[in-house]
Short mmCIF file of C-alpha atoms in Angstrom, two decimals:
data_model
loop_
_atom_site.label_atom_id
_atom_site.label_comp_id
_atom_site.label_asym_id
_atom_site.label_seq_id
_atom_site.Cartn_x
_atom_site.Cartn_y
_atom_site.Cartn_z
CA MET M 1 -116.27 45.33 57.24
CA THR M 2 -113.69 43.92 59.67
CA THR M 3 -110.14 45.23 59.87
CA MET M 4 -108.90 41.92 58.43
CA ASN M 5 -111.24 42.16 55.48
CA GLN M 6 -110.24 45.78 54.89
CA LYS M 7 -106.60 44.78 54.84
CA PHE M 8 -107.37 41.90 52.48
CA VAL M 9 -109.24 44.21 50.09
CA ARG M 10 -106.41 46.72 50.11
CA ARG M 11 -103.92 43.95 49.32
CA MET M 12 -106.14 42.60 46.57
CA SER M 13 -106.47 46.06 45.05
CA LEU M 14 -102.69 46.45 44.99
CA CYS M 15 -102.43 42.95 43.58
CA ALA M 16 -104.76 43.82 40.73
CA ALA M 17 -102.81 46.93 39.87
CA LEU M 18 -99.56 44.98 39.62
CA ALA M 19 -101.06 41.96 37.90
CA GLY M 20 -102.65 44.26 35.33
CA LEU M 21 -99.26 44.74 33.70
CA SER M 22 -100.51 43.50 30.28
CA VAL M 23 -117.54 24.58 62.49
CA LEU M 24 -119.06 21.28 62.10
CA PHE M 25 -119.14 19.24 65.35
CA SER M 26 -116.02 17.13 65.72
CA VAL M 27 -116.02 13.79 67.47
CA PRO M 28 -112.89 12.77 69.42
CA ALA M 29 -109.75 12.03 67.48
CA VAL M 30 -109.27 8.51 66.24
CA ALA M 31 -105.99 6.69 66.03
CA ALA M 32 -104.22 6.08 62.74
CA PRO M 33 -102.03 3.04 62.05
CA ALA M 34 -99.05 3.06 64.40
CA ASP M 35 -96.51 3.46 61.59
CA VAL M 36 -98.26 6.43 59.99
CA PRO M 37 -97.32 9.91 61.37
CA VAL M 38 -100.84 11.28 61.30
CA ARG M 39 -103.57 12.43 63.67
CA VAL M 40 -107.18 12.22 62.55
CA GLU M 41 -110.21 14.11 63.84
CA GLN M 42 -113.37 12.63 62.35
CA ILE M 43 -116.01 15.20 61.37
CA ASP M 44 -118.63 12.82 59.96
CA GLY M 45 -118.81 9.59 58.00
CA ARG M 46 -116.81 10.93 55.06
CA ARG M 47 -115.05 14.03 56.34
CA SER M 48 -112.04 14.31 58.61
CA ASP M 49 -109.32 16.74 59.53
CA MET M 50 -105.90 15.12 59.34
CA TYR M 51 -102.62 16.41 60.74
CA VAL M 52 -99.57 14.96 59.00
CA HIS M 53 -96.08 15.66 60.23
CA SER M 54 -93.71 17.19 57.70
CA PRO M 55 -90.06 16.42 58.56
CA SER M 56 -88.87 19.01 56.05
CA MET M 57 -90.96 21.80 57.60
CA GLY M 58 -90.70 20.55 61.17
CA ARG M 59 -94.40 20.82 61.94
CA ASP M 60 -97.76 19.10 61.54
CA ILE M 61 -99.68 20.16 58.43
CA PRO M 62 -103.50 20.25 58.60
CA LEU M 63 -105.47 18.65 55.79
CA GLN M 64 -109.18 18.52 55.04
CA VAL M 65 -110.04 15.04 53.78
CA ILE M 66 -113.17 13.79 52.03
CA ARG M 67 -113.37 10.03 51.61
CA ALA M 68 -114.69 8.27 48.54
CA ALA M 69 -118.40 7.48 48.47
CA ASP M 70 -117.63 3.75 48.50
CA THR M 71 -114.55 2.67 50.44
CA SER M 72 -115.13 -1.08 50.10
CA THR M 73 -112.28 -1.12 47.59
CA PRO M 74 -109.19 1.11 47.20
CA ARG M 75 -109.86 4.43 45.49
CA PRO M 76 -107.68 7.07 43.80
CA THR M 77 -106.84 10.48 45.27
CA LEU M 78 -107.36 14.04 44.10
CA TYR M 79 -105.13 16.60 45.76
CA LEU M 80 -107.04 19.89 45.69
CA LEU M 81 -105.19 23.12 46.46
CA ASN M 82 -106.54 26.49 47.59
CA GLY M 83 -105.55 29.93 46.34
CA ALA M 84 -103.30 32.64 47.76
CA GLY M 85 -104.71 32.33 51.28
CA GLY M 86 -103.92 28.63 51.40
CA GLY M 87 -107.35 28.08 52.96
CA GLU M 88 -106.12 29.75 56.14
CA ASP M 89 -108.24 32.84 55.49
CA GLY M 90 -111.48 30.82 55.28
CA ALA M 91 -111.70 31.28 51.52
CA ASN M 92 -111.37 27.59 50.71
CA TRP M 93 -113.07 24.80 48.80
CA LEU M 94 -115.23 23.73 51.75
CA ASN M 95 -116.47 27.21 52.63
CA GLN M 96 -116.86 28.68 49.17
CA THR M 97 -118.20 25.86 47.01
CA ASN M 98 -120.67 22.96 46.97
CA ILE M 99 -117.83 20.44 46.96
CA LEU M 100 -119.38 18.15 49.59
CA GLU M 101 -122.60 17.90 47.59
CA PHE M 102 -120.67 17.51 44.35
CA LEU M 103 -118.58 14.65 45.72
CA GLY M 104 -121.62 12.88 47.16
CA ASP M 105 -121.44 10.03 44.63
CA LYS M 106 -117.79 10.31 43.58
CA ASN M 107 -115.43 7.43 44.29
CA VAL M 108 -112.31 9.46 44.89
CA ASN M 109 -110.50 10.55 48.04
CA VAL M 110 -109.99 14.32 48.13
CA VAL M 111 -107.14 15.84 50.15
CA ILE M 112 -107.09 19.63 50.65
CA PRO M 113 -104.11 21.21 52.44
CA ALA M 114 -105.36 23.80 54.94
CA GLN M 115 -102.16 25.83 55.02
CA GLY M 116 -99.78 27.32 52.47
CA MET M 117 -100.66 31.02 52.44
CA PHE M 118 -98.63 32.98 49.85
CA SER M 119 -96.26 30.01 49.47
CA TYR M 120 -96.96 28.90 45.89
CA TYR M 121 -96.78 25.39 47.38
CA THR M 122 -93.10 25.23 46.48
CA ASP M 123 -89.80 24.76 48.29
CA TRP M 124 -88.44 28.13 49.36
CA VAL M 125 -84.67 28.52 49.20
CA GLN M 126 -84.58 30.09 52.65
CA GLU M 127 -86.77 30.50 55.71
CA ASP M 128 -89.06 33.51 55.48
CA PRO M 129 -90.50 35.77 58.22
CA VAL M 130 -94.01 35.45 56.76
CA VAL M 131 -94.29 31.92 55.32
CA GLY M 132 -91.76 30.36 57.70
CA ARG M 133 -89.93 27.22 56.66
CA ALA M 134 -91.71 26.42 53.42
CA LYS M 135 -90.94 23.08 51.81
CA TRP M 136 -94.31 22.44 50.22
CA GLU M 137 -93.03 20.65 47.12
CA THR M 138 -91.15 18.19 49.33
CA PHE M 139 -94.18 17.70 51.56
CA LEU M 140 -96.76 17.30 48.80
CA THR M 141 -94.72 15.13 46.45
CA GLU M 142 -92.42 13.12 48.77
CA GLU M 143 -93.73 13.09 52.35
CA LEU M 144 -97.50 13.14 52.04
CA PRO M 145 -98.51 10.64 49.30
CA SER M 146 -97.31 7.51 51.12
CA VAL M 147 -99.06 8.66 54.31
CA ILE M 148 -102.33 9.25 52.45
CA ASP M 149 -102.04 5.94 50.60
CA ALA M 150 -101.51 4.05 53.86
CA SER M 151 -104.14 5.94 55.85
CA LEU M 152 -106.90 5.87 53.25
CA ASN M 153 -106.07 2.57 51.54
CA THR M 154 -105.85 4.21 48.13
CA THR M 155 -104.98 2.80 44.72
CA GLY M 156 -101.87 4.99 44.59
CA VAL M 157 -103.24 6.79 41.53
CA ASN M 158 -103.36 10.58 41.87
CA ALA M 159 -104.53 13.78 40.26
CA ILE M 160 -104.01 17.39 41.34
CA ALA M 161 -106.05 20.55 40.84
CA GLY M 162 -105.86 24.12 42.09
CA LEU M 163 -106.99 27.68 41.53
CA SER M 164 -105.38 31.10 41.29
CA MET M 165 -101.96 30.89 43.00
CA ALA M 166 -102.29 27.10 43.05
CA GLY M 167 -103.26 27.12 39.37
CA THR M 168 -99.56 27.80 38.82
CA SER M 169 -98.46 25.39 41.54
CA VAL M 170 -100.28 22.30 40.27
CA LEU M 171 -98.58 22.54 36.89
CA ASP M 172 -95.18 23.07 38.53
CA LEU M 173 -95.66 20.20 41.00
CA ALA M 174 -96.51 17.86 38.13
CA ILE M 175 -93.34 18.92 36.33
CA GLN M 176 -91.16 18.53 39.43
CA ALA M 177 -92.60 15.11 40.37
CA PRO M 178 -92.97 13.16 37.10
CA GLY M 179 -95.19 10.10 37.41
CA LEU M 180 -96.90 11.18 40.63
CA TYR M 181 -100.06 12.54 38.96
CA ARG M 182 -102.07 11.38 35.99
CA ALA M 183 -104.19 14.51 35.61
CA VAL M 184 -103.69 18.20 36.34
CA ALA M 185 -106.42 20.85 36.40
CA SER M 186 -105.45 24.52 36.64
CA TYR M 187 -108.18 27.11 37.19
CA SER M 188 -107.30 30.80 36.67
CA GLY M 189 -103.58 30.36 37.25
CA CYS M 190 -100.61 32.03 35.58
CA ALA M 191 -98.45 29.41 33.90
CA GLN M 192 -95.40 31.65 33.62
CA THR M 193 -92.96 32.54 36.39
CA SER M 194 -89.84 33.80 34.62
CA ASP M 195 -91.13 36.38 32.11
CA PRO M 196 -92.18 39.93 33.12
CA LEU M 197 -95.93 39.23 33.28
CA GLY M 198 -95.53 35.96 35.17
CA GLN M 199 -93.10 37.47 37.65
CA ALA M 200 -95.34 40.52 38.15
CA TYR M 201 -98.29 38.27 38.90
CA LEU M 202 -96.32 36.05 41.29
CA ARG M 203 -94.77 39.01 43.07
CA SER M 204 -98.18 40.60 43.47
CA VAL M 205 -99.18 37.56 45.52
CA VAL M 206 -95.98 37.08 47.53
CA GLU M 207 -94.75 40.64 47.92
CA VAL M 208 -97.92 42.76 47.78
CA MET M 209 -100.46 40.45 49.42
CA GLY M 210 -97.95 38.47 51.48
CA GLU M 211 -95.78 41.49 52.31
CA THR M 212 -92.56 39.50 52.02
CA ASP M 213 -89.67 38.97 49.60
CA ALA M 214 -90.19 36.54 46.70
CA ARG M 215 -86.42 36.14 46.43
CA ASN M 216 -86.68 34.07 49.60
CA MET M 217 -88.71 31.67 47.49
CA TRP M 218 -86.62 31.16 44.35
CA GLY M 219 -83.63 33.44 44.75
CA PRO M 220 -82.71 36.34 42.43
CA TYR M 221 -85.43 37.28 39.93
CA ASP M 222 -83.15 36.49 36.99
CA GLY M 223 -81.91 33.25 38.55
CA GLY M 224 -82.34 29.69 37.39
CA GLU M 225 -84.97 28.69 39.93
CA TRP M 226 -87.54 31.02 38.35
CA LEU M 227 -86.93 29.29 35.01
CA ARG M 228 -86.93 25.81 36.54
CA HIS M 229 -90.41 26.35 37.98
CA ASP M 230 -91.92 27.98 34.88
CA PRO M 231 -94.62 25.64 33.48
CA THR M 232 -94.54 27.24 30.03
CA VAL M 233 -90.76 27.06 29.73
CA ASN M 234 -90.86 23.43 30.92
CA ALA M 235 -94.04 22.48 29.09
CA GLU M 236 -92.43 19.47 27.43
CA ARG M 237 -92.45 17.80 30.86
CA LEU M 238 -96.25 17.99 30.91
CA ARG M 239 -96.47 15.57 28.01
CA GLY M 240 -98.51 12.47 28.79
CA LEU M 241 -100.60 14.11 31.50
CA SER M 242 -104.32 14.74 31.19
CA LEU M 243 -104.35 18.55 31.26
CA TYR M 244 -107.31 20.84 31.90
CA ILE M 245 -106.78 24.62 31.99
CA SER M 246 -109.52 27.22 32.35
CA ASN M 247 -109.81 30.97 32.59
CA GLY M 248 -112.33 33.77 32.25
CA ASN M 249 -111.75 37.07 30.49
CA GLY M 250 -112.31 39.30 33.51
CA LEU M 251 -115.65 40.74 32.45
CA PRO M 252 -118.63 40.43 34.83
CA GLY M 253 -120.61 37.22 34.42
CA PRO M 254 -123.37 35.30 36.16
CA TYR M 255 -121.62 35.28 39.57
CA GLU M 256 -121.40 39.07 39.67
CA ASN M 257 -125.14 39.16 40.33
CA PRO M 258 -125.96 41.19 43.49
CA ALA M 259 -128.98 38.96 44.14
CA LEU M 260 -126.77 35.92 44.79
CA PRO M 261 -125.93 35.02 48.41
CA ARG M 262 -122.37 35.74 49.54
CA THR M 263 -120.27 33.98 52.16
CA PRO M 264 -118.53 35.87 54.99
CA GLN M 265 -115.21 35.24 53.23
CA SER M 266 -116.32 36.77 49.94
CA PRO M 267 -114.96 40.21 49.00
CA PRO M 268 -117.42 43.03 48.41
CA LEU M 269 -119.12 42.65 45.04
CA LEU M 270 -117.51 45.79 43.64
CA ASP M 271 -114.06 44.42 44.48
CA GLN M 272 -114.98 41.11 42.91
CA ILE M 273 -115.88 42.94 39.72
CA VAL M 274 -113.00 45.43 39.61
CA VAL M 275 -110.15 43.65 41.36
CA GLY M 276 -111.21 40.13 40.43
CA GLY M 277 -111.78 41.26 36.87
CA ALA M 278 -108.27 42.70 36.54
CA ILE M 279 -106.65 39.61 38.02
CA GLU M 280 -108.61 37.26 35.75
CA ALA M 281 -107.74 39.34 32.70
CA ALA M 282 -104.04 38.95 33.57
CA THR M 283 -104.26 35.18 34.11
CA ASN M 284 -106.19 34.93 30.85
CA VAL M 285 -103.11 36.20 29.03
CA CYS M 286 -101.00 33.60 30.87
CA ALA M 287 -103.38 30.80 29.90
CA HIS M 288 -103.33 31.77 26.22
CA ARG M 289 -99.52 31.77 26.28
CA LEU M 290 -99.53 28.26 27.73
CA ALA M 291 -102.04 27.16 25.09
CA ALA M 292 -99.78 28.47 22.34
CA ARG M 293 -96.75 26.70 23.82
CA LEU M 294 -98.52 23.35 24.18
CA ASP M 295 -99.83 23.67 20.64
CA GLU M 296 -96.31 24.37 19.41
CA LEU M 297 -95.10 21.20 21.14
CA ASP M 298 -98.13 19.19 19.97
CA ILE M 299 -99.07 18.33 23.55
CA PRO M 300 -102.82 17.73 23.92
CA ALA M 301 -104.70 19.69 26.56
CA THR M 302 -108.25 20.83 27.24
CA PHE M 303 -108.61 24.62 27.46
CA HIS M 304 -111.84 26.27 28.53
CA PHE M 305 -111.83 30.03 27.97
CA ARG M 306 -115.04 31.43 29.38
CA GLU M 307 -116.63 34.35 27.56
CA ASN M 308 -116.91 36.22 30.85
CA GLY M 309 -116.20 35.82 34.55
CA THR M 310 -113.92 37.24 37.21
CA HIS M 311 -111.36 35.74 39.58
CA SER M 312 -113.92 34.25 41.96
CA TRP M 313 -115.24 31.05 43.50
CA GLY M 314 -118.46 30.59 41.56
CA TYR M 315 -116.49 29.99 38.40
CA TRP M 316 -113.99 27.67 40.09
CA GLN M 317 -116.86 25.57 41.42
CA GLU M 318 -118.14 25.27 37.86
CA GLU M 319 -114.70 24.42 36.52
CA LEU M 320 -114.20 21.60 39.02
CA ALA M 321 -117.44 20.06 37.81
CA ARG M 322 -116.58 20.70 34.15
CA SER M 323 -113.13 19.16 34.48
CA TRP M 324 -114.32 16.22 36.58
CA PRO M 325 -115.07 13.76 33.73
CA GLN M 326 -111.54 14.25 32.41
CA ILE M 327 -109.97 13.87 35.85
CA GLU M 328 -112.09 10.81 36.62
CA ALA M 329 -111.13 9.13 33.34
CA ALA M 330 -107.43 9.67 34.07
CA LEU M 331 -107.77 8.13 37.53
CA GLN M 332 -109.13 4.82 36.27
#
């Protein structure tokens, strides 16, 4: 095991303890329209790496883009977010799932940010020594959509989905940017940020795994920003969206089979069972709390509570496919 992987496992183990409180060949770059601040490196007929400048963060943000199967007419866009590593650690949708095969016949543009480690894809109140100048909400909801629409000739209709850390973020982004998305899919995320369990989970990502101070993100733990970004507290603002939320119970399932192949970015199977099981059990509590709140408000949502399964990619691949008909319907 490499030193990096050992460090990752140690962080994940600490994370579980805290949360348990309850290269393809690239052809030369091609030019984008002159008025669009983007650089494109074409990978193949449908795949490209895009670099879009973020004025708020003062840097170019890398994106992995998969074009719709048929681009003869404008198509909608699915923004797909990675987990705590932000895709920077190699544990991302392209490396860990069959997403390219799955999207083979899908008429949707998929945009996957390839940065955002430990950031919760939100606007941090101050610059941080680990995450830097983080203004992800501004970038994803204000700066990026018009660039994607112009570059990809989209319909302007969007959905957003994400897992783990981003399972929280996608709900929050939809609340903070009303009207931007029609559908939201959250896989194994914690939909609370201001109560003890939600804060413990979030701090386990930012402070234990990220080794930085979550107060740089939203200020004092008892401050208003933690409430403002809490999807359960602000659930009324999810009304009218097509919502899909899924979670396992933390017990070993079909993807804890030692006979299955594992990618270089996968944790050791024992850690997937023990650490991933503890994390998924914690987010399961979060998901049930959100379900109760939406039911109280009479806001319709699809919840899929798996009988087993840990906090791992095999299940998120399944959930993307399971949620796809609902996402697709909302994008029409």
